[in-house]
Amino acid sequence: MSHTAPVLRKPTVRNYRRRRFSVTTSIVYVVFVILIVTQLYPLLWLLIYSLKTNEEILSGSFFALPASLQWQNYSDALGGGQYFRYLLNSLFVTSVTMICVIVLASLTGFAIARFRWRFANAVLMVFLVGMMIPMQGTLLPLMIIFKHLGILNTHLSLILPYMAFQTPIAVFIISGFMRSIPHEIEESAIVDGSGIFRIYWNIALPISVPPIMTVCILTFINIWNEYILAATFVTAERLKTLPFGVYSFVSQYSVNYGGIGAFLVLGALPVILIYFLLAEKITKGMVAGAVKG
């Protein structure tokens, strides 16, 4: 009776690819889990922090849950923290800045990307250099200039530097996208009798909605919690923006840490909501001009 020897199967290319794919996928999942934990943990910690009493916060138990949820902290933030007044000031400064940045950046980006003139790249380089200037290095000269102009301690003293610091990145994003717009569209519009401004308003601007949305979101996030310029140029209580609300919970002999946490949660809530609602717009706007259309 003959016995046949077992035949060993050699690893196929398909099995090797499947094993390699599973290892790579596992590594990617691990990295994603680490990123999610590191990004969400501060938000969850702040939420738990805002629902604790001062005694629980000062006890040093950072990971402990509150014995009872202190919703009174949020009532203090809305009332004693004057949340709505600071919120309206921040909305006004941020909205005006966003509108001005979009108008200036779209016009400049249109001129750089669509006009054929010798100094287009040089002008773009000037804006790129503007992205490298640190905000802290402009505080003293801006203070002197605004004092001579008589606009110190006004919202205009915040809007102007915010525009100056947000416009360069906006011009870079919008001009990069407008370079990808086919020239045949403009040529057809010119044949139909359209002028430069009509081409900009009816053609270039509607097509450039994705990068404009990206500029809006980035500008909103950068300005909403800005503190250095606001603390330097604005001293009137009625003009202060949202980051100053935390001082409402600090007195000479006591600090309401739970109220500060609740105010920070309420202050971060608009940014979080806008980012999650429009996160896809950011991705589309950033890569929109990467491929020629």
mmCIF file of C-alpha atoms in Angstrom, residues 2-288:
data_model
loop_
_atom_site.group_PDB
_atom_site.id
_atom_site.type_symbol
_atom_site.label_atom_id
_atom_site.label_comp_id
_atom_site.label_asym_id
_atom_site.label_seq_id
_atom_site.Cartn_x
_atom_site.Cartn_y
_atom_site.Cartn_z
ATOM 1 C CA SER A 2 1.615 3.214 -1.134
ATOM 2 C CA HIS A 3 1.504 6.437 0.832
ATOM 3 C CA THR A 4 1.662 9.740 -0.944
ATOM 4 C CA ALA A 5 3.737 12.436 0.658
ATOM 5 C CA PRO A 6 1.855 15.622 1.607
ATOM 6 C CA VAL A 7 2.367 18.437 -0.791
ATOM 7 C CA LEU A 8 3.381 21.759 0.784
ATOM 8 C CA ARG A 9 1.786 24.758 -0.827
ATOM 9 C CA LYS A 10 4.005 27.658 -1.588
ATOM 10 C CA PRO A 11 2.804 31.064 -0.480
ATOM 11 C CA THR A 12 1.149 32.736 -3.402
ATOM 12 C CA VAL A 13 1.434 36.352 -4.334
ATOM 13 C CA ARG A 14 -2.234 36.828 -3.411
ATOM 14 C CA ASN A 15 -1.719 35.506 0.136
ATOM 15 C CA TYR A 16 1.377 37.688 0.542
ATOM 16 C CA ARG A 17 -0.508 40.777 -0.611
ATOM 17 C CA ARG A 18 -3.402 39.933 1.701
ATOM 18 C CA ARG A 19 -1.048 39.551 4.668
ATOM 19 C CA ARG A 20 0.759 42.757 3.788
ATOM 20 C CA PHE A 21 -2.549 44.574 3.367
ATOM 21 C CA SER A 22 -3.786 43.380 6.753
ATOM 22 C CA VAL A 23 -0.609 44.525 8.522
ATOM 23 C CA THR A 24 -0.696 47.913 6.790
ATOM 24 C CA THR A 25 -4.378 48.325 7.569
ATOM 25 C CA SER A 26 -3.797 47.465 11.218
ATOM 26 C CA ILE A 27 -1.037 50.046 11.491
ATOM 27 C CA VAL A 28 -3.248 52.687 9.867
ATOM 28 C CA TYR A 29 -6.095 51.874 12.266
ATOM 29 C CA VAL A 30 -3.774 52.139 15.263
ATOM 30 C CA VAL A 31 -2.492 55.517 14.094
ATOM 31 C CA PHE A 32 -6.060 56.746 13.536
ATOM 32 C CA VAL A 33 -7.124 55.595 17.000
ATOM 33 C CA ILE A 34 -4.165 57.418 18.569
ATOM 34 C CA LEU A 35 -4.989 60.602 16.665
ATOM 35 C CA ILE A 36 -8.667 60.411 17.598
ATOM 36 C CA VAL A 37 -7.860 59.896 21.280
ATOM 37 C CA THR A 38 -5.313 62.706 21.398
ATOM 38 C CA GLN A 39 -7.680 65.094 19.611
ATOM 39 C CA LEU A 40 -10.895 64.237 21.456
ATOM 40 C CA TYR A 41 -9.441 63.801 24.940
ATOM 41 C CA PRO A 42 -8.883 67.568 25.590
ATOM 42 C CA LEU A 43 -12.476 68.288 24.551
ATOM 43 C CA LEU A 44 -13.893 65.525 26.760
ATOM 44 C CA TRP A 45 -11.676 66.610 29.657
ATOM 45 C CA LEU A 46 -12.851 70.219 29.298
ATOM 46 C CA LEU A 47 -16.491 69.091 29.219
ATOM 47 C CA ILE A 48 -16.020 67.053 32.419
ATOM 48 C CA TYR A 49 -14.067 69.924 33.964
ATOM 49 C CA SER A 50 -16.945 72.325 33.313
ATOM 50 C CA LEU A 51 -19.367 70.103 35.254
ATOM 51 C CA LYS A 52 -17.320 69.872 38.464
ATOM 52 C CA THR A 53 -17.260 71.903 41.634
ATOM 53 C CA ASN A 54 -14.193 73.878 42.722
ATOM 54 C CA GLU A 55 -13.435 71.269 45.384
ATOM 55 C CA GLU A 56 -13.414 68.440 42.826
ATOM 56 C CA ILE A 57 -11.233 70.432 40.441
ATOM 57 C CA LEU A 58 -8.721 71.426 43.126
ATOM 58 C CA SER A 59 -8.535 67.868 44.464
ATOM 59 C CA GLY A 60 -6.278 66.957 41.540
ATOM 60 C CA SER A 61 -8.410 64.052 40.262
ATOM 61 C CA PHE A 62 -8.258 64.982 36.601
ATOM 62 C CA PHE A 63 -9.737 61.701 35.344
ATOM 63 C CA ALA A 64 -12.521 61.420 37.943
ATOM 64 C CA LEU A 65 -16.111 62.039 36.962
ATOM 65 C CA PRO A 66 -18.065 64.660 38.913
ATOM 66 C CA ALA A 67 -20.161 63.400 41.823
ATOM 67 C CA SER A 68 -23.077 65.450 40.493
ATOM 68 C CA LEU A 69 -23.333 67.440 37.295
ATOM 69 C CA GLN A 70 -22.922 71.137 38.044
ATOM 70 C CA TRP A 71 -25.145 72.729 35.392
ATOM 71 C CA GLN A 72 -25.032 75.881 37.466
ATOM 72 C CA ASN A 73 -21.601 76.549 35.955
ATOM 73 C CA TYR A 74 -23.243 77.081 32.570
ATOM 74 C CA SER A 75 -25.839 79.393 34.083
ATOM 75 C CA ASP A 76 -23.006 81.414 35.598
ATOM 76 C CA ALA A 77 -21.222 81.507 32.228
ATOM 77 C CA LEU A 78 -24.302 82.764 30.397
ATOM 78 C CA GLY A 79 -25.227 85.276 33.070
ATOM 79 C CA GLY A 80 -22.290 86.415 35.175
ATOM 80 C CA GLY A 81 -19.794 85.739 32.401
ATOM 81 C CA GLN A 82 -21.693 88.030 30.011
ATOM 82 C CA TYR A 83 -21.329 85.390 27.337
ATOM 83 C CA PHE A 84 -23.760 86.906 24.846
ATOM 84 C CA ARG A 85 -22.141 90.356 24.874
ATOM 85 C CA TYR A 86 -18.704 88.920 24.211
ATOM 86 C CA LEU A 87 -20.230 86.575 21.640
ATOM 87 C CA LEU A 88 -21.784 89.448 19.680
ATOM 88 C CA ASN A 89 -18.483 91.349 19.681
ATOM 89 C CA SER A 90 -16.626 88.295 18.389
ATOM 90 C CA LEU A 91 -19.264 87.656 15.722
ATOM 91 C CA PHE A 92 -19.082 91.250 14.531
ATOM 92 C CA VAL A 93 -15.275 91.372 14.336
ATOM 93 C CA THR A 94 -15.025 87.936 12.738
ATOM 94 C CA SER A 95 -17.805 88.522 10.183
ATOM 95 C CA VAL A 96 -16.494 91.895 9.009
ATOM 96 C CA THR A 97 -12.964 90.511 8.755
ATOM 97 C CA MET A 98 -14.116 87.476 6.765
ATOM 98 C CA ILE A 99 -16.061 89.605 4.279
ATOM 99 C CA CYS A 100 -13.149 91.997 3.751
ATOM 100 C CA VAL A 101 -10.635 89.161 3.397
ATOM 101 C CA ILE A 102 -12.781 87.345 0.821
ATOM 102 C CA VAL A 103 -13.289 90.494 -1.275
ATOM 103 C CA LEU A 104 -9.618 91.522 -1.211
ATOM 104 C CA ALA A 105 -8.223 88.014 -1.664
ATOM 105 C CA SER A 106 -10.585 87.087 -4.512
ATOM 106 C CA LEU A 107 -9.856 90.303 -6.413
ATOM 107 C CA THR A 108 -6.106 89.943 -5.871
ATOM 108 C CA GLY A 109 -6.129 86.241 -6.699
ATOM 109 C CA PHE A 110 -8.111 86.938 -9.877
ATOM 110 C CA ALA A 111 -5.601 89.577 -10.980
ATOM 111 C CA ILE A 112 -2.606 87.360 -10.224
ATOM 112 C CA ALA A 113 -3.999 84.190 -11.796
ATOM 113 C CA ARG A 114 -5.930 85.489 -14.803
ATOM 114 C CA PHE A 115 -4.136 88.649 -15.927
ATOM 115 C CA ARG A 116 -1.031 88.361 -18.071
ATOM 116 C CA TRP A 117 1.371 90.873 -16.591
ATOM 117 C CA ARG A 118 5.040 90.814 -15.726
ATOM 118 C CA PHE A 119 4.882 91.260 -11.963
ATOM 119 C CA ALA A 120 2.178 88.709 -11.124
ATOM 120 C CA ASN A 121 4.572 86.236 -9.513
ATOM 121 C CA ALA A 122 6.413 89.044 -7.711
ATOM 122 C CA VAL A 123 3.161 90.287 -6.164
ATOM 123 C CA LEU A 124 2.273 86.763 -5.107
ATOM 124 C CA MET A 125 5.709 86.439 -3.518
ATOM 125 C CA VAL A 126 5.080 89.611 -1.511
ATOM 126 C CA PHE A 127 1.944 88.038 -0.074
ATOM 127 C CA LEU A 128 3.822 84.833 0.704
ATOM 128 C CA VAL A 129 6.430 86.860 2.592
ATOM 129 C CA GLY A 130 3.569 88.411 4.554
ATOM 130 C CA MET A 131 2.683 84.943 5.840
ATOM 131 C CA MET A 132 6.093 84.738 7.542
ATOM 132 C CA ILE A 133 5.785 87.923 9.613
ATOM 133 C CA PRO A 134 5.090 87.063 13.281
ATOM 134 C CA MET A 135 2.076 88.747 14.798
ATOM 135 C CA GLN A 136 3.935 89.601 18.009
ATOM 136 C CA GLY A 137 6.524 91.638 16.124
ATOM 137 C CA THR A 138 3.889 94.101 14.898
ATOM 138 C CA LEU A 139 2.301 94.990 18.240
ATOM 139 C CA LEU A 140 4.381 98.080 19.071
ATOM 140 C CA PRO A 141 4.327 99.720 15.603
ATOM 141 C CA LEU A 142 0.609 99.026 15.233
ATOM 142 C CA MET A 143 -0.043 100.480 18.673
ATOM 143 C CA ILE A 144 1.724 103.713 17.701
ATOM 144 C CA ILE A 145 -0.012 103.916 14.303
ATOM 145 C CA PHE A 146 -3.487 103.281 15.719
ATOM 146 C CA LYS A 147 -2.920 105.834 18.478
ATOM 147 C CA HIS A 148 -2.043 108.530 15.933
ATOM 148 C CA LEU A 149 -5.024 107.554 13.765
ATOM 149 C CA GLY A 150 -7.361 107.708 16.754
ATOM 150 C CA ILE A 151 -8.755 104.195 16.264
ATOM 151 C CA LEU A 152 -7.161 102.587 19.292
ATOM 152 C CA ASN A 153 -9.656 100.845 21.586
ATOM 153 C CA THR A 154 -12.131 100.271 18.755
ATOM 154 C CA HIS A 155 -13.152 97.197 16.784
ATOM 155 C CA LEU A 156 -11.448 98.709 13.753
ATOM 156 C CA SER A 157 -8.091 98.328 15.521
ATOM 157 C CA LEU A 158 -8.734 94.564 15.528
ATOM 158 C CA ILE A 159 -10.274 94.206 12.083
ATOM 159 C CA LEU A 160 -7.401 95.891 10.215
ATOM 160 C CA PRO A 161 -4.562 93.679 11.569
ATOM 161 C CA TYR A 162 -6.743 90.580 11.304
ATOM 162 C CA MET A 163 -7.267 91.384 7.627
ATOM 163 C CA ALA A 164 -3.539 91.934 7.134
ATOM 164 C CA PHE A 165 -2.611 88.579 8.656
ATOM 165 C CA GLN A 166 -5.372 86.509 7.021
ATOM 166 C CA THR A 167 -5.238 87.938 3.479
ATOM 167 C CA PRO A 168 -1.877 86.389 2.399
ATOM 168 C CA ILE A 169 -2.949 82.767 2.944
ATOM 169 C CA ALA A 170 -6.322 83.573 1.375
ATOM 170 C CA VAL A 171 -4.641 85.011 -1.748
ATOM 171 C CA PHE A 172 -2.410 81.936 -1.966
ATOM 172 C CA ILE A 173 -5.367 79.524 -1.810
ATOM 173 C CA ILE A 174 -7.700 81.407 -4.141
ATOM 174 C CA SER A 175 -5.067 82.293 -6.748
ATOM 175 C CA GLY A 176 -3.906 78.664 -6.841
ATOM 176 C CA PHE A 177 -7.437 77.558 -7.646
ATOM 177 C CA MET A 178 -8.104 80.280 -10.222
ATOM 178 C CA ARG A 179 -5.046 79.230 -12.185
ATOM 179 C CA SER A 180 -6.817 75.938 -12.911
ATOM 180 C CA ILE A 181 -9.849 77.584 -14.525
ATOM 181 C CA PRO A 182 -9.722 77.043 -18.318
ATOM 182 C CA HIS A 183 -9.056 80.205 -20.325
ATOM 183 C CA GLU A 184 -11.649 79.160 -22.887
ATOM 184 C CA ILE A 185 -14.399 80.206 -20.447
ATOM 185 C CA GLU A 186 -13.045 83.754 -20.311
ATOM 186 C CA GLU A 187 -12.562 83.892 -24.052
ATOM 187 C CA SER A 188 -16.179 82.882 -24.635
ATOM 188 C CA ALA A 189 -17.342 85.549 -22.178
ATOM 189 C CA ILE A 190 -15.210 88.225 -23.886
ATOM 190 C CA VAL A 191 -16.691 87.259 -27.265
ATOM 191 C CA ASP A 192 -20.152 87.742 -25.743
ATOM 192 C CA GLY A 193 -19.147 91.255 -24.695
ATOM 193 C CA SER A 194 -18.380 90.713 -21.012
ATOM 194 C CA GLY A 195 -15.935 93.031 -19.265
ATOM 195 C CA ILE A 196 -13.298 92.206 -16.661
ATOM 196 C CA PHE A 197 -15.483 92.848 -13.647
ATOM 197 C CA ARG A 198 -18.362 90.817 -15.112
ATOM 198 C CA ILE A 199 -16.022 87.895 -15.781
ATOM 199 C CA TYR A 200 -14.823 88.115 -12.178
ATOM 200 C CA TRP A 201 -18.318 88.398 -10.688
ATOM 201 C CA ASN A 202 -20.271 85.972 -12.915
ATOM 202 C CA ILE A 203 -17.606 83.392 -13.777
ATOM 203 C CA ALA A 204 -14.500 83.347 -11.583
ATOM 204 C CA LEU A 205 -16.235 84.001 -8.260
ATOM 205 C CA PRO A 206 -18.985 81.330 -8.540
ATOM 206 C CA ILE A 207 -16.466 78.729 -9.718
ATOM 207 C CA SER A 208 -14.165 79.578 -6.777
ATOM 208 C CA VAL A 209 -16.696 78.727 -4.065
ATOM 209 C CA PRO A 210 -14.685 75.746 -2.650
ATOM 210 C CA PRO A 211 -11.492 77.738 -1.902
ATOM 211 C CA ILE A 212 -13.570 80.682 -0.672
ATOM 212 C CA MET A 213 -15.303 78.389 1.814
ATOM 213 C CA THR A 214 -11.895 77.171 2.951
ATOM 214 C CA VAL A 215 -10.744 80.752 3.448
ATOM 215 C CA CYS A 216 -13.898 81.509 5.463
ATOM 216 C CA ILE A 217 -13.384 78.570 7.797
ATOM 217 C CA LEU A 218 -9.672 79.143 8.308
ATOM 218 C CA THR A 219 -10.235 82.853 8.943
ATOM 219 C CA PHE A 220 -13.016 82.117 11.406
ATOM 220 C CA ILE A 221 -10.926 79.606 13.360
ATOM 221 C CA ASN A 222 -7.845 81.848 13.484
ATOM 222 C CA ILE A 223 -9.728 84.954 14.632
ATOM 223 C CA TRP A 224 -12.358 83.515 16.950
ATOM 224 C CA ASN A 225 -10.027 82.756 19.865
ATOM 225 C CA GLU A 226 -7.309 85.318 19.094
ATOM 226 C CA TYR A 227 -6.129 86.985 22.301
ATOM 227 C CA ILE A 228 -2.841 88.876 21.854
ATOM 228 C CA LEU A 229 -4.055 91.644 19.536
ATOM 229 C CA ALA A 230 -7.412 91.893 21.299
ATOM 230 C CA ALA A 231 -5.719 92.315 24.684
ATOM 231 C CA THR A 232 -3.335 94.955 23.292
ATOM 232 C CA PHE A 233 -5.659 97.186 21.273
ATOM 233 C CA VAL A 234 -8.973 96.922 23.157
ATOM 234 C CA THR A 235 -9.426 97.908 26.796
ATOM 235 C CA ALA A 236 -13.098 98.957 26.939
ATOM 236 C CA GLU A 237 -15.217 96.262 28.564
ATOM 237 C CA ARG A 238 -18.099 96.710 26.087
ATOM 238 C CA LEU A 239 -15.799 96.044 23.106
ATOM 239 C CA LYS A 240 -13.950 92.966 24.319
ATOM 240 C CA THR A 241 -14.264 89.661 22.499
ATOM 241 C CA LEU A 242 -15.031 86.145 23.720
ATOM 242 C CA PRO A 243 -11.619 85.111 25.166
ATOM 243 C CA PHE A 244 -11.892 87.870 27.796
ATOM 244 C CA GLY A 245 -14.993 86.333 29.363
ATOM 245 C CA VAL A 246 -12.915 84.039 31.565
ATOM 246 C CA TYR A 247 -11.827 87.039 33.638
ATOM 247 C CA SER A 248 -15.417 87.435 34.830
ATOM 248 C CA PHE A 249 -14.869 84.390 37.064
ATOM 249 C CA VAL A 250 -11.643 85.620 38.636
ATOM 250 C CA SER A 251 -11.863 87.876 41.674
ATOM 251 C CA GLN A 252 -9.272 89.039 44.193
ATOM 252 C CA TYR A 253 -9.806 86.178 46.632
ATOM 253 C CA SER A 254 -11.517 83.414 44.670
ATOM 254 C CA VAL A 255 -11.748 81.786 41.253
ATOM 255 C CA ASN A 256 -14.752 79.953 39.844
ATOM 256 C CA TYR A 257 -12.929 77.212 37.934
ATOM 257 C CA GLY A 258 -16.114 75.433 36.936
ATOM 258 C CA GLY A 259 -17.515 78.636 35.459
ATOM 259 C CA ILE A 260 -14.296 79.143 33.500
ATOM 260 C CA GLY A 261 -14.594 75.617 32.100
ATOM 261 C CA ALA A 262 -18.225 76.163 31.116
ATOM 262 C CA PHE A 263 -17.369 79.471 29.439
ATOM 263 C CA LEU A 264 -14.549 77.809 27.478
ATOM 264 C CA VAL A 265 -16.910 75.068 26.310
ATOM 265 C CA LEU A 266 -19.470 77.628 25.152
ATOM 266 C CA GLY A 267 -16.726 79.632 23.436
ATOM 267 C CA ALA A 268 -15.373 76.603 21.574
ATOM 268 C CA LEU A 269 -18.805 75.308 20.592
ATOM 269 C CA PRO A 270 -19.303 77.573 17.511
ATOM 270 C CA VAL A 271 -15.881 76.641 16.127
ATOM 271 C CA ILE A 272 -16.470 72.925 16.639
ATOM 272 C CA LEU A 273 -19.910 73.033 15.013
ATOM 273 C CA ILE A 274 -18.760 75.033 12.003
ATOM 274 C CA TYR A 275 -15.714 72.835 11.503
ATOM 275 C CA PHE A 276 -17.643 69.547 11.610
ATOM 276 C CA LEU A 277 -20.404 70.898 9.371
ATOM 277 C CA LEU A 278 -17.996 72.263 6.777
ATOM 278 C CA ALA A 279 -14.955 69.974 7.184
ATOM 279 C CA GLU A 280 -15.491 68.517 3.717
ATOM 280 C CA LYS A 281 -15.389 72.014 2.235
ATOM 281 C CA ILE A 282 -11.914 72.538 3.708
ATOM 282 C CA THR A 283 -10.558 69.400 2.046
ATOM 283 C CA LYS A 284 -12.120 70.233 -1.337
ATOM 284 C CA GLY A 285 -10.899 73.814 -1.212
ATOM 285 C CA MET A 286 -7.328 72.909 -0.300
ATOM 286 C CA VAL A 287 -6.936 70.382 -3.135
ATOM 287 C CA ALA A 288 -9.209 72.082 -5.683
#
